[in-house]
Coordinates of C-alpha atoms in Angstrom, one line a residue:
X1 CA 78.8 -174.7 -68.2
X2 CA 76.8 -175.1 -65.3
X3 CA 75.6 -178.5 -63.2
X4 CA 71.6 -179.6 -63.6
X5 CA 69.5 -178.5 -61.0
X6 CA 59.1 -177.1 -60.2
X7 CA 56.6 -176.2 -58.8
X8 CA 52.3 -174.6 -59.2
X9 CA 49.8 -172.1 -60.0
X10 CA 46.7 -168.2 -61.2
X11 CA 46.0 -164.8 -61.3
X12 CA 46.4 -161.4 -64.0
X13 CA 49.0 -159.2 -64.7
X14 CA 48.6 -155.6 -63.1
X15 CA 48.3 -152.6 -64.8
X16 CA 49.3 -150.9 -61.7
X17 CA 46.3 -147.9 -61.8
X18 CA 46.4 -149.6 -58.4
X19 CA 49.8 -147.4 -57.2
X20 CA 49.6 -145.1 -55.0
X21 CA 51.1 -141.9 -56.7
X22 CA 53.2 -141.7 -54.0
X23 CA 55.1 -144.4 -54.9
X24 CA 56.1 -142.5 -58.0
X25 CA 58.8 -139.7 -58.8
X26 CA 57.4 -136.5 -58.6
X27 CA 59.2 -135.2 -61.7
X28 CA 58.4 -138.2 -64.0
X29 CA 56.2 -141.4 -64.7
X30 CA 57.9 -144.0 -61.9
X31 CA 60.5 -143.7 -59.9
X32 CA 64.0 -142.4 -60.4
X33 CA 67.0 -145.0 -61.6
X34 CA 67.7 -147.7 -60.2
X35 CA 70.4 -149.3 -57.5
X36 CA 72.8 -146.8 -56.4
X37 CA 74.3 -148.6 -53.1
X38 CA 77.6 -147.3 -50.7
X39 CA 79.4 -150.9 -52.5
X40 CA 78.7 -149.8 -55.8
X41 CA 81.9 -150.7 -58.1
X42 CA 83.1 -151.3 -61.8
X43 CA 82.9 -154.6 -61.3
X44 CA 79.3 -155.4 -59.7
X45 CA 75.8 -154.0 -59.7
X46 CA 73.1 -154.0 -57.2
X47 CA 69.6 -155.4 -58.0
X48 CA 67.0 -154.0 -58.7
X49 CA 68.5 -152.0 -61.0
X50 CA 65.3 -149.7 -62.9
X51 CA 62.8 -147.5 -61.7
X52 CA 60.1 -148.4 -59.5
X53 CA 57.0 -149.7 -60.9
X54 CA 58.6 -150.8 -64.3
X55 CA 56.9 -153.5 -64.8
X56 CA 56.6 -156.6 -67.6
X57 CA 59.8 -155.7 -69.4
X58 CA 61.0 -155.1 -73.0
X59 CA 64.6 -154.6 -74.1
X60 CA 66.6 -153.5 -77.1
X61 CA 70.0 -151.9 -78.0
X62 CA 70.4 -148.9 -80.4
X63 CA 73.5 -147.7 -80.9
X64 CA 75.1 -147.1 -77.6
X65 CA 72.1 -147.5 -75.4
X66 CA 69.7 -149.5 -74.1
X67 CA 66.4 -149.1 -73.6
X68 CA 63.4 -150.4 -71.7
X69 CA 59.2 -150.2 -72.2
X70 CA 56.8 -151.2 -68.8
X71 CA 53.5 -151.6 -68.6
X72 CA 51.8 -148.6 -67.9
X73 CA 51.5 -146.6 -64.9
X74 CA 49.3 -144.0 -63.6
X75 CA 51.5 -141.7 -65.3
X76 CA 52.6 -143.1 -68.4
X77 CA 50.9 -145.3 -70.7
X78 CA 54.3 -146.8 -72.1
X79 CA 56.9 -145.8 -69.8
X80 CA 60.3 -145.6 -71.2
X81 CA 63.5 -145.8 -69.5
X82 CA 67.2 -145.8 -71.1
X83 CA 70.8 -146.9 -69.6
X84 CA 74.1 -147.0 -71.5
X85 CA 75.5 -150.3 -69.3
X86 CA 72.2 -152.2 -68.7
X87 CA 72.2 -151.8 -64.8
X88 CA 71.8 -148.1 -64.0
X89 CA 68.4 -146.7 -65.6
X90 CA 67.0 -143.6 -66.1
X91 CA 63.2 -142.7 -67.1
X92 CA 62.7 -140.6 -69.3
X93 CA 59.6 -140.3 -71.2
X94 CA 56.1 -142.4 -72.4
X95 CA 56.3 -144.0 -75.6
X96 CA 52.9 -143.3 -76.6
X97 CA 51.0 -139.9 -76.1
X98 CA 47.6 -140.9 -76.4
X99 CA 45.7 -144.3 -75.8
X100 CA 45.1 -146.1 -78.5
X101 CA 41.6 -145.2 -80.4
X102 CA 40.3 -148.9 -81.3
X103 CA 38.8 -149.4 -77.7
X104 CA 36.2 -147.0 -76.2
X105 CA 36.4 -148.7 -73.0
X106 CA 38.7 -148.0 -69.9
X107 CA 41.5 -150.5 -70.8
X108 CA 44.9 -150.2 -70.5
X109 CA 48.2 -151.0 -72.3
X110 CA 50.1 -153.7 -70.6
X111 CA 53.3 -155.8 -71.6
X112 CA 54.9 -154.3 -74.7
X113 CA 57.1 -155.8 -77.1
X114 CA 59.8 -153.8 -78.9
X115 CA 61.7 -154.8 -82.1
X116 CA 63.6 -153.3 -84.9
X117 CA 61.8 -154.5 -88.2
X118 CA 61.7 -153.6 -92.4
X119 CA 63.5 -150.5 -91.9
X120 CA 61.6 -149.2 -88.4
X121 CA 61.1 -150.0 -84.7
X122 CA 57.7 -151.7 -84.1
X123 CA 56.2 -151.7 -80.4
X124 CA 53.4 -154.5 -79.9
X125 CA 51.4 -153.7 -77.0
X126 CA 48.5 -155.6 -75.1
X127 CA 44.6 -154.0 -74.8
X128 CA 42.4 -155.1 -72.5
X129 CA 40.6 -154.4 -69.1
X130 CA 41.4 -155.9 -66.3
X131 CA 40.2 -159.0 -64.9
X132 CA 37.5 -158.9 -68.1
X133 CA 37.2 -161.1 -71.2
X134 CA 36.8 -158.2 -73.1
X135 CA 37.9 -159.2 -76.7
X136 CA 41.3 -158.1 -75.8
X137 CA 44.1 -157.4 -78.6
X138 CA 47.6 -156.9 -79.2
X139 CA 48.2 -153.6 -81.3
X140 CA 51.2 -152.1 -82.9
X141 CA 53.0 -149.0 -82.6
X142 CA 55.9 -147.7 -85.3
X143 CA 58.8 -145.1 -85.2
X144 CA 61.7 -144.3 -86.9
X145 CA 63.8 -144.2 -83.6
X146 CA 63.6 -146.2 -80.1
X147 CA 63.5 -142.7 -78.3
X148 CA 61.0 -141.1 -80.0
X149 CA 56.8 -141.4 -79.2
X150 CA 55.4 -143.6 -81.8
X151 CA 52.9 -144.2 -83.7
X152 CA 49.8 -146.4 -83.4
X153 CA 48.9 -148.2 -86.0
X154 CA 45.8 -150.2 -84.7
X155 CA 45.5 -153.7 -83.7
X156 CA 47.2 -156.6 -84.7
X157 CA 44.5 -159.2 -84.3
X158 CA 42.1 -159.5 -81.2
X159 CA 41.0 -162.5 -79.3
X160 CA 37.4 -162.5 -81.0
X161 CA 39.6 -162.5 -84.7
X162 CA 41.4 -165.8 -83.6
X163 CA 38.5 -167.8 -81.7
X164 CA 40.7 -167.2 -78.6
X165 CA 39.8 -166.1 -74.9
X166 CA 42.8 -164.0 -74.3
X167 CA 45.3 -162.4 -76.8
X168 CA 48.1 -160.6 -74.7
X169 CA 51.7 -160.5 -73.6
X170 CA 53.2 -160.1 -77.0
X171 CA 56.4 -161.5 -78.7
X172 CA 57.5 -160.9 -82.1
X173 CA 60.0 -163.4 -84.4
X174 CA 61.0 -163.8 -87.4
X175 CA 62.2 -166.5 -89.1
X176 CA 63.2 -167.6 -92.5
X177 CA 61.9 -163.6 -93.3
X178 CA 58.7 -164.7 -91.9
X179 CA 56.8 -163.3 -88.8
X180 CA 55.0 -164.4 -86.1
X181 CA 53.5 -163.0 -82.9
X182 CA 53.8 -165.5 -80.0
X183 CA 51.2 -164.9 -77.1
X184 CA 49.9 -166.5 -74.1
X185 CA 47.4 -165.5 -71.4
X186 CA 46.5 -167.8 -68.3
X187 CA 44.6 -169.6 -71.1
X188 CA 47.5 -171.3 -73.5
X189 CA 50.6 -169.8 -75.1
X190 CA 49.9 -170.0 -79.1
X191 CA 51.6 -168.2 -81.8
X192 CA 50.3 -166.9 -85.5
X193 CA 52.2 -166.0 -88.9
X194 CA 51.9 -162.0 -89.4
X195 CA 51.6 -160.4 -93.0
X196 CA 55.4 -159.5 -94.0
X197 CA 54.6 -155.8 -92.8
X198 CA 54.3 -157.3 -88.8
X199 CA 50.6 -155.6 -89.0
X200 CA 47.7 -158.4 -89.3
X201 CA 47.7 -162.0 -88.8
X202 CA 47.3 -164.6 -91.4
X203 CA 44.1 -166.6 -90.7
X204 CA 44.5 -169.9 -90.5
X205 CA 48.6 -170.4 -89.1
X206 CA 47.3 -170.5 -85.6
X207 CA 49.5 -173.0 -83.4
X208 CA 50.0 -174.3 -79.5
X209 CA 53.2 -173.9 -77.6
X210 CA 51.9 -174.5 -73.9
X211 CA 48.9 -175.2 -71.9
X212 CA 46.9 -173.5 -69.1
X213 CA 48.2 -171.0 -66.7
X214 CA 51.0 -169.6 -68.5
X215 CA 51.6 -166.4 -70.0
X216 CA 54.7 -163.7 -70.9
X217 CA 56.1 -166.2 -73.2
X218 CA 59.9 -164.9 -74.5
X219 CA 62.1 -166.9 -77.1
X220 CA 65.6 -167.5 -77.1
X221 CA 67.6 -169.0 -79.9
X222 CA 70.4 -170.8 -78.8
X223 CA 72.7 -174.2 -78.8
X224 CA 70.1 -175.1 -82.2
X225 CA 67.3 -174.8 -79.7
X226 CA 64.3 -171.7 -79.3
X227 CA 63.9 -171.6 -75.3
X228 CA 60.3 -170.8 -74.5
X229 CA 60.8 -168.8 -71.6
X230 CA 57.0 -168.0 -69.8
X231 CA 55.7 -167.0 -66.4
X232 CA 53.0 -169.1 -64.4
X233 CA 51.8 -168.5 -60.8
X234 CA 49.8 -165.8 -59.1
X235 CA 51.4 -162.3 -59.7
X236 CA 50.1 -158.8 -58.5
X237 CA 49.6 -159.6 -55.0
X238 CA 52.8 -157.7 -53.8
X239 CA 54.8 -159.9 -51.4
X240 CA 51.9 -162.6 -51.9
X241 CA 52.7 -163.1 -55.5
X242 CA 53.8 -166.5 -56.7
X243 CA 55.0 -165.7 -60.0
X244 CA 57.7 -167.4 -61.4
X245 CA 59.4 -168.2 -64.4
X246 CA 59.3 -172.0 -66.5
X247 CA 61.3 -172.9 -69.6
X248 CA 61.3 -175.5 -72.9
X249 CA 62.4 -175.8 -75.8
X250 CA 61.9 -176.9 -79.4
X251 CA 64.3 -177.4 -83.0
X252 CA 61.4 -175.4 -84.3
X253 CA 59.6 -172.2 -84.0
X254 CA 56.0 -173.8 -84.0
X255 CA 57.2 -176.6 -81.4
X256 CA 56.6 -179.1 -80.3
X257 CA 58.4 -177.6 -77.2
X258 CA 59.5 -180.2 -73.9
X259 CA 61.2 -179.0 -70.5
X260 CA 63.6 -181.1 -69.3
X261 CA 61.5 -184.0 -68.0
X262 CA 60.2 -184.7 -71.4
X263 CA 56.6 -183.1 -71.0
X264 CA 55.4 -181.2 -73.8
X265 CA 54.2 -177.7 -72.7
X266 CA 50.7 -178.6 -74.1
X267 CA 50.0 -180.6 -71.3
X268 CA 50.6 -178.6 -68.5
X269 CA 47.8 -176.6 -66.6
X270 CA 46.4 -175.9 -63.3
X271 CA 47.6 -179.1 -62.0
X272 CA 50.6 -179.8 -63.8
X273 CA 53.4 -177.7 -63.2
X274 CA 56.7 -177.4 -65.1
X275 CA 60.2 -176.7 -64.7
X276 CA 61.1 -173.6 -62.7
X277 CA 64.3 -171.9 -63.7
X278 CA 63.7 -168.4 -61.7
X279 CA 61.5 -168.3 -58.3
X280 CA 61.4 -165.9 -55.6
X281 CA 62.6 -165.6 -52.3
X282 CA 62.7 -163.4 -49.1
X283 CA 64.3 -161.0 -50.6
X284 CA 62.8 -160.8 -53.8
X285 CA 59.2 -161.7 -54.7
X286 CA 57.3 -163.2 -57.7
X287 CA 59.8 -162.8 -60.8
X288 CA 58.4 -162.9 -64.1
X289 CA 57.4 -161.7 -67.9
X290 CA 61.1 -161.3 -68.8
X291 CA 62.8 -160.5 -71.9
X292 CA 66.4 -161.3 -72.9
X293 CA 69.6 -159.5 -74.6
X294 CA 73.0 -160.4 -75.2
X295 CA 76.2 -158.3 -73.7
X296 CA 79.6 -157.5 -75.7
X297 CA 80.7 -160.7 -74.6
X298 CA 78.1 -163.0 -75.8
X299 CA 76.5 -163.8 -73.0
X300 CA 72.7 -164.1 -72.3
X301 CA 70.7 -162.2 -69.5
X302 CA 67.6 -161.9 -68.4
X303 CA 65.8 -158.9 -67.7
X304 CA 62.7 -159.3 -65.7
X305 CA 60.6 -157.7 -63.0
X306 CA 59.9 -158.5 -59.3
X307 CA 56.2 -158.1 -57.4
X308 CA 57.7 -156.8 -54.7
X309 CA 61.2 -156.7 -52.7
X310 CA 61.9 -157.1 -48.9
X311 CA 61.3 -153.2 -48.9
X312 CA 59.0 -152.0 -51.3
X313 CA 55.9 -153.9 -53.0
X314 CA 55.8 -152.1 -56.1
X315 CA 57.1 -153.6 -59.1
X316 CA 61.1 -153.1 -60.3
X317 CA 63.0 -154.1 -63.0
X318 CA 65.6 -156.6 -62.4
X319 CA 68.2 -158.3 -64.7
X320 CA 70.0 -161.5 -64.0
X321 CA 72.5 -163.4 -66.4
X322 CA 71.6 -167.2 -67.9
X323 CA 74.1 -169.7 -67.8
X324 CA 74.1 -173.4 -69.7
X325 CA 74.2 -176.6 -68.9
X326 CA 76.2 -179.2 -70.2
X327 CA 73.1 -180.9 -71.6
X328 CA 72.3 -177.4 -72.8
X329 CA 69.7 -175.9 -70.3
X330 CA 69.3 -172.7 -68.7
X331 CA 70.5 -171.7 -65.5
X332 CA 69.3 -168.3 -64.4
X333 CA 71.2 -166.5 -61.7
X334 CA 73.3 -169.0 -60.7
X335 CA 70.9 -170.4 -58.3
X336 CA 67.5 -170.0 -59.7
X337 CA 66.3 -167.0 -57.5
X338 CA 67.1 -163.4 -58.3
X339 CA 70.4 -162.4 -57.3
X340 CA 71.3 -159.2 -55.0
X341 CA 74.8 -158.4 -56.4
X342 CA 76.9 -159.9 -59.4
X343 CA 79.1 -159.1 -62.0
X344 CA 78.2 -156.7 -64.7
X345 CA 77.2 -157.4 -68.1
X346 CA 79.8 -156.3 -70.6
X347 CA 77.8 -153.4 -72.3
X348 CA 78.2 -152.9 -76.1
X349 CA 77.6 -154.3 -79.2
X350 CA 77.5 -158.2 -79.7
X351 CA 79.2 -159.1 -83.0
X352 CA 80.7 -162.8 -82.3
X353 CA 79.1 -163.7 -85.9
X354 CA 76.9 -166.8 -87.2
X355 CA 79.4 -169.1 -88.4
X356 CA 83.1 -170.2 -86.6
X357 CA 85.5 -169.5 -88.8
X358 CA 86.5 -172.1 -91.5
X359 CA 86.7 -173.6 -95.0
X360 CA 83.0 -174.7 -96.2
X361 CA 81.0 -175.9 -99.2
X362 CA 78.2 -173.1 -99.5
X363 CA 74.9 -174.8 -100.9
X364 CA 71.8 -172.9 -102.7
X365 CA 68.9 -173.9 -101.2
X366 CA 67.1 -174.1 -103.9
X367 CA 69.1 -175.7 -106.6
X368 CA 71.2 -177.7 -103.9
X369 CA 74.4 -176.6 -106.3
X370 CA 77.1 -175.0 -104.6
X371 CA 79.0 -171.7 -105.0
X372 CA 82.3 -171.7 -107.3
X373 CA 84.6 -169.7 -109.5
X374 CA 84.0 -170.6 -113.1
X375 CA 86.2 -172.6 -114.9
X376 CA 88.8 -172.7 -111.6
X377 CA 89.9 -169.1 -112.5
X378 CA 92.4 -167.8 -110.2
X379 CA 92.5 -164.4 -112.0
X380 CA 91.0 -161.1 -110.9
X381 CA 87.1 -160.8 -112.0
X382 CA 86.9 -164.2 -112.6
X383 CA 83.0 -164.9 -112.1
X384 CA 81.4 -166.9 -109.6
X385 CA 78.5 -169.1 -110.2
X386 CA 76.3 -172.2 -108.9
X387 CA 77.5 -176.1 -110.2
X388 CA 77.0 -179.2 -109.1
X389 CA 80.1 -180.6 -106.7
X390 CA 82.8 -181.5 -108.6
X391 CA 85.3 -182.5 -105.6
X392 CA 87.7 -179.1 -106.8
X393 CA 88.8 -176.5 -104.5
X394 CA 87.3 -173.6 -106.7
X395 CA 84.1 -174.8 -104.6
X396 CA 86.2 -174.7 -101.2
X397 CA 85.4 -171.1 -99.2
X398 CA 87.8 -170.1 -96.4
X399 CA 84.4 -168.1 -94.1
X400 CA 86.5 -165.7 -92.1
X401 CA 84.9 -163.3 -89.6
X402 CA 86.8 -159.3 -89.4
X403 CA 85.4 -159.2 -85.7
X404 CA 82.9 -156.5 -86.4
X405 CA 79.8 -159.3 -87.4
X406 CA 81.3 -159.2 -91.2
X407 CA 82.6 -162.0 -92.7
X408 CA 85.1 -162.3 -95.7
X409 CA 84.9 -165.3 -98.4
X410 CA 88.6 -166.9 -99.6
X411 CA 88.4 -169.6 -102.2
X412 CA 90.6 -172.1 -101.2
X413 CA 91.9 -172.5 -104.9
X414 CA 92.4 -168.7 -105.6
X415 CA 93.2 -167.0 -102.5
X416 CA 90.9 -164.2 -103.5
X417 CA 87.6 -162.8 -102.5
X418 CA 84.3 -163.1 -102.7
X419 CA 83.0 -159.3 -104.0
X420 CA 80.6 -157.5 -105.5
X421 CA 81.6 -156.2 -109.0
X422 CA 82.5 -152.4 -108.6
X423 CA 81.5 -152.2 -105.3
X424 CA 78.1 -151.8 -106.7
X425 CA 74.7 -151.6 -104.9
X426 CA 72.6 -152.2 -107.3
X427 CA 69.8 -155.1 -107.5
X428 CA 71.4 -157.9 -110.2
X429 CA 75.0 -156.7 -109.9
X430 CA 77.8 -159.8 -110.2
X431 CA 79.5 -161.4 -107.9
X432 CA 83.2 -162.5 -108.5
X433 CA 86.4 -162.9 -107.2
X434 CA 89.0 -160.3 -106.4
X435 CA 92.1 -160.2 -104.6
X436 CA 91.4 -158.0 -100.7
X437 CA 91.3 -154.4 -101.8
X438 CA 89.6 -154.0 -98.1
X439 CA 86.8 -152.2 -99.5
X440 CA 83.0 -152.9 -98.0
X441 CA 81.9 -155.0 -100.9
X442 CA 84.5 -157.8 -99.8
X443 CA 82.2 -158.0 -96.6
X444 CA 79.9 -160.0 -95.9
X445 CA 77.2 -160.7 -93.0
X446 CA 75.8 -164.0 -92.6
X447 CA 72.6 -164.6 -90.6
X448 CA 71.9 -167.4 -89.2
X449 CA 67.7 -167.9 -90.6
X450 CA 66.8 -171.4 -88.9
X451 CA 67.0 -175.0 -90.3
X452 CA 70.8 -174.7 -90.6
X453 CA 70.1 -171.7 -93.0
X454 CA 71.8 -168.9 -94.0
X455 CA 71.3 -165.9 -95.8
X456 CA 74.8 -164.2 -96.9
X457 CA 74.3 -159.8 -97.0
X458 CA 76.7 -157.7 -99.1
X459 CA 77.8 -155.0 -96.2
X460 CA 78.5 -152.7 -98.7
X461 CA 74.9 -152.5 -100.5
X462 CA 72.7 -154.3 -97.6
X463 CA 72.2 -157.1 -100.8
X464 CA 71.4 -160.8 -100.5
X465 CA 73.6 -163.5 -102.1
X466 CA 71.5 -165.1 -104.5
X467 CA 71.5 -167.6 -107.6
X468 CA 69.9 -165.3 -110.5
X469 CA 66.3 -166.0 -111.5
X470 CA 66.0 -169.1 -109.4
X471 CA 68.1 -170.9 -111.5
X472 CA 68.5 -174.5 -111.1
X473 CA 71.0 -175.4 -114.0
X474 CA 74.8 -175.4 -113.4
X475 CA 76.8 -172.2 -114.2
X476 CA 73.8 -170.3 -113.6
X477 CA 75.1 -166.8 -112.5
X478 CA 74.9 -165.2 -108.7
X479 CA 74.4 -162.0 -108.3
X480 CA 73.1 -160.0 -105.1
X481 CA 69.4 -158.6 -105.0
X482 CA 67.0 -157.2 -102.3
X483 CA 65.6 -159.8 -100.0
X484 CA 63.1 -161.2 -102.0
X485 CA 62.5 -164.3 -99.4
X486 CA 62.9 -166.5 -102.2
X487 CA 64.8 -169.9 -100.7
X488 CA 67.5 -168.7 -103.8
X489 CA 68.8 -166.1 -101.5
X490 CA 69.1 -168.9 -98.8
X491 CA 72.5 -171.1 -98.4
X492 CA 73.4 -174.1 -96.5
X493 CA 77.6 -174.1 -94.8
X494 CA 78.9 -177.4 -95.1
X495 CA 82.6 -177.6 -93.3
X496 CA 85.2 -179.1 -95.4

């Protein structure tokens, strides 16, 4: 935990045509990796650590490696860069080819978004022209792999489609199986449910998250909170930029979100400033539009850019690790401004789970019957279905996680586990119990959804958990099924 520890505002993000070539590598986009110093060790990086002019950062994790998509450059309309430890980077390529065919104008492609969704990775982009209120738009872009040059796939929604004056700086969630772009522009952060494919917005969900002067919102879900995480200030003015980074935070999605004074977001503006959490400093100037992603160990950091540094104003990726409060705030960097050396992150795979282990009552959402073994069987195939609570141990589940994000399922009565019959993966097969044959269809991952929901995947078939046919009625059968975003593939953990 960390002790407790604002500020003012307005300008545009850069597309950086402005750069002098000369700033750039000669052999690629921008600039070659980042922070190689003589104290380099195991133990600590130096910031910045990703190429020059990698700006308005997006992160994900595939596999064994990371990588990272800028607003464009004179070279590169999305450039890429990848790293296996999240601190030394590498450029390597642009993610898209061409520009975008739905404008016939001279914008560019600013602030993109990457995410892994329905089977493919999706890159939401920003286009518009700078300085202009040009009926600007966030578009998407789809491949089957983070490495390779996607696909665009036209706009999302533009500002003119919403009634809005700006519509950039994308961020994409999902929740409860349902998505939503968050933006934000200098004129409001808002947010919008998408169509389940992530390609169009539904008219009419249109909602507020902040007020005036903010923009780069990114969400973190955390300590039953989502952290709106956004940028305000004047950046793109080199080692005159301003920009700095705010947080709040809501129980829900769609707010309303409060810093840590009590003021809802809404109200702030031009004159009404909010809680800083990272600022700059001699050293480091104007840090903003950040994204987030969790190391091996759990932990939270922030990867974000800086205007300009005590030797060089061009843009350069920095990443910085967030620390919590005992009230269950974030601390960025220790102090608040961007640090010049600390401790690595612990690259790899973060599988710490949803649940802590325990013994639990699991709930159907929609009948509000938990899960059992019929008749208080403690025999091998014995089925498992929904009833009402009866106070018997048959509905008592020992949730235990393997360490590699599965979980199994014990009942307390039994001793044996929750499986899928015949290690099947097809949609409707049973569910029982069987005793550990250490097979895949005894695994199970639980995702935490929101609202204290859950929904439970056979690892084995990539299968929700689900009561049969919506069924309401006790001894009404579970099965597993393809996601069908049906609140009967949705359960509530009760400890008991």
């Amino acid at each position: 935990m960390f002790d407790e520890n604002t500020r003012d505002a307005i300008d545009r993000r850069s597309v950086l045509k402005g750069l002098g070539a000369g700033a750039l590598a000669a052999a690629g986009g921008i600039g070659v990796s980042g922070s190689a110093s003589a104290d380099e060790s195991s133990q600590h990086y130096h910031n910045p650590v990703g190429p020059v002019g990698f700006g308005d950062v997006s992160v994900i994790q595939d596999g064994d490696t990371y990588y990272a998509y800028g607003t464009e450059t004179p070279n590169d309309i999305v450039p890429v860069a990848e790293s296996t430890n999240l601190v030394d980077w590498t450029y390597t390529h642009s993610a898209l080819d061409s520009y975008p065919d739905w404008r016939s104008d001279d914008a560019g492609v600013w602030a993109p978004d990457i995410n892994y969704y329905d089977g493919q990775y999706h890159l939401y982009y920003s286009y518009s022209t700078w300085g202009s209120s040009d009926n600007p738009g966030i578009g998407l872009a789809t491949a089957a792999n983070p490495s390779d040059t996607f696909t665009d796939q036209g706009p999302v929604f533009r500002a003119n489609d919403l009634g809005m004056t700006n519509c950039i700086d994308a961020e994409f969630r999902v929740v409860d199986g349902t998505p939503y772009m968050i933006w934000g522009s200098w004129y409001g952060i808002y947010g919008v449910q998408l169509t389940s494919d992530g390609a169009d917005y539904v008219p009419g969900t249109t909602f507020q998250l902040a007020g005036d002067m903010r923009e780069g919102p990114l969400l973190v879900e955390e300590n039953g909170y989502y952290y709106l995480f956004y940028s305000t200030g004047h950046c793109c003015e080199g080692a005159d930029s301003t920009y700095e980074v705010e947080v709040g935070r809501s129980e829900s999605l769609t707010g309303p979100y409060y810093n840590r004074e009590g003021t809802d977001l809404r109200d702030l503006n031009e004159h009404r400033s909010g809680v800083t959490v990272l600022s700059g400093d001699d050293q480091f100037t104007g840090p903003g539009h950040n994204d987030a992603i969790r190391d091996a160990n759990g932990d939270w950091w922030m990867v974000y850019h800086v205007e300009a540094t005590s030797s060089n104003e061009t843009r350069q990726m920095m990443i910085d690790r967030i620390q919590w409060t005992d009230t269950d705030w974030p601390v960025v960097a220790r102090t608040g401004t961007p640090s010049a050396q600390s401790p690595r992150p612990n690259a790899g795979s973060y599988d710490r789970g949803a649940l802590p282990d325990g013994t639990y009552h699991v709930r159907n959402v929609n009948s509000g019957r938990l899960l059992e073994v019929a008749g208080a069987s403690t025999s091998d195939g014995a089925n498992v279905q929904q009833y009402v609570e009866t106070g018997n141990t048959c509905q008592d589940w020992t949730v235990s996680a393997n360490g590699d994000g599965t979980y199994t399922f014990t009942n307390a009565n039994s001793g044996k586990l929750l499986e899928v019959a015949g290690a099947s993966t097809s949609d409707g097969a049973n569910v029982q119990q069987y005793a550990d044959t250490g097979s895949a269809c005894q695994d199970w991952i639980v995702e935490d959804v929101g609202g204290g929901q859950f929904r439970v995947t056979n690892a084995n078939s990539g299968k929700l958990l689900e009561v049969a046919n919506a069924g309401t009625a006790n001894g009404d059968n579970v099965q597993q099924y393809a996601a069908t975003g049906s609140p009967c593939q949705l359960w509530t953990f009760t400890e008991v």
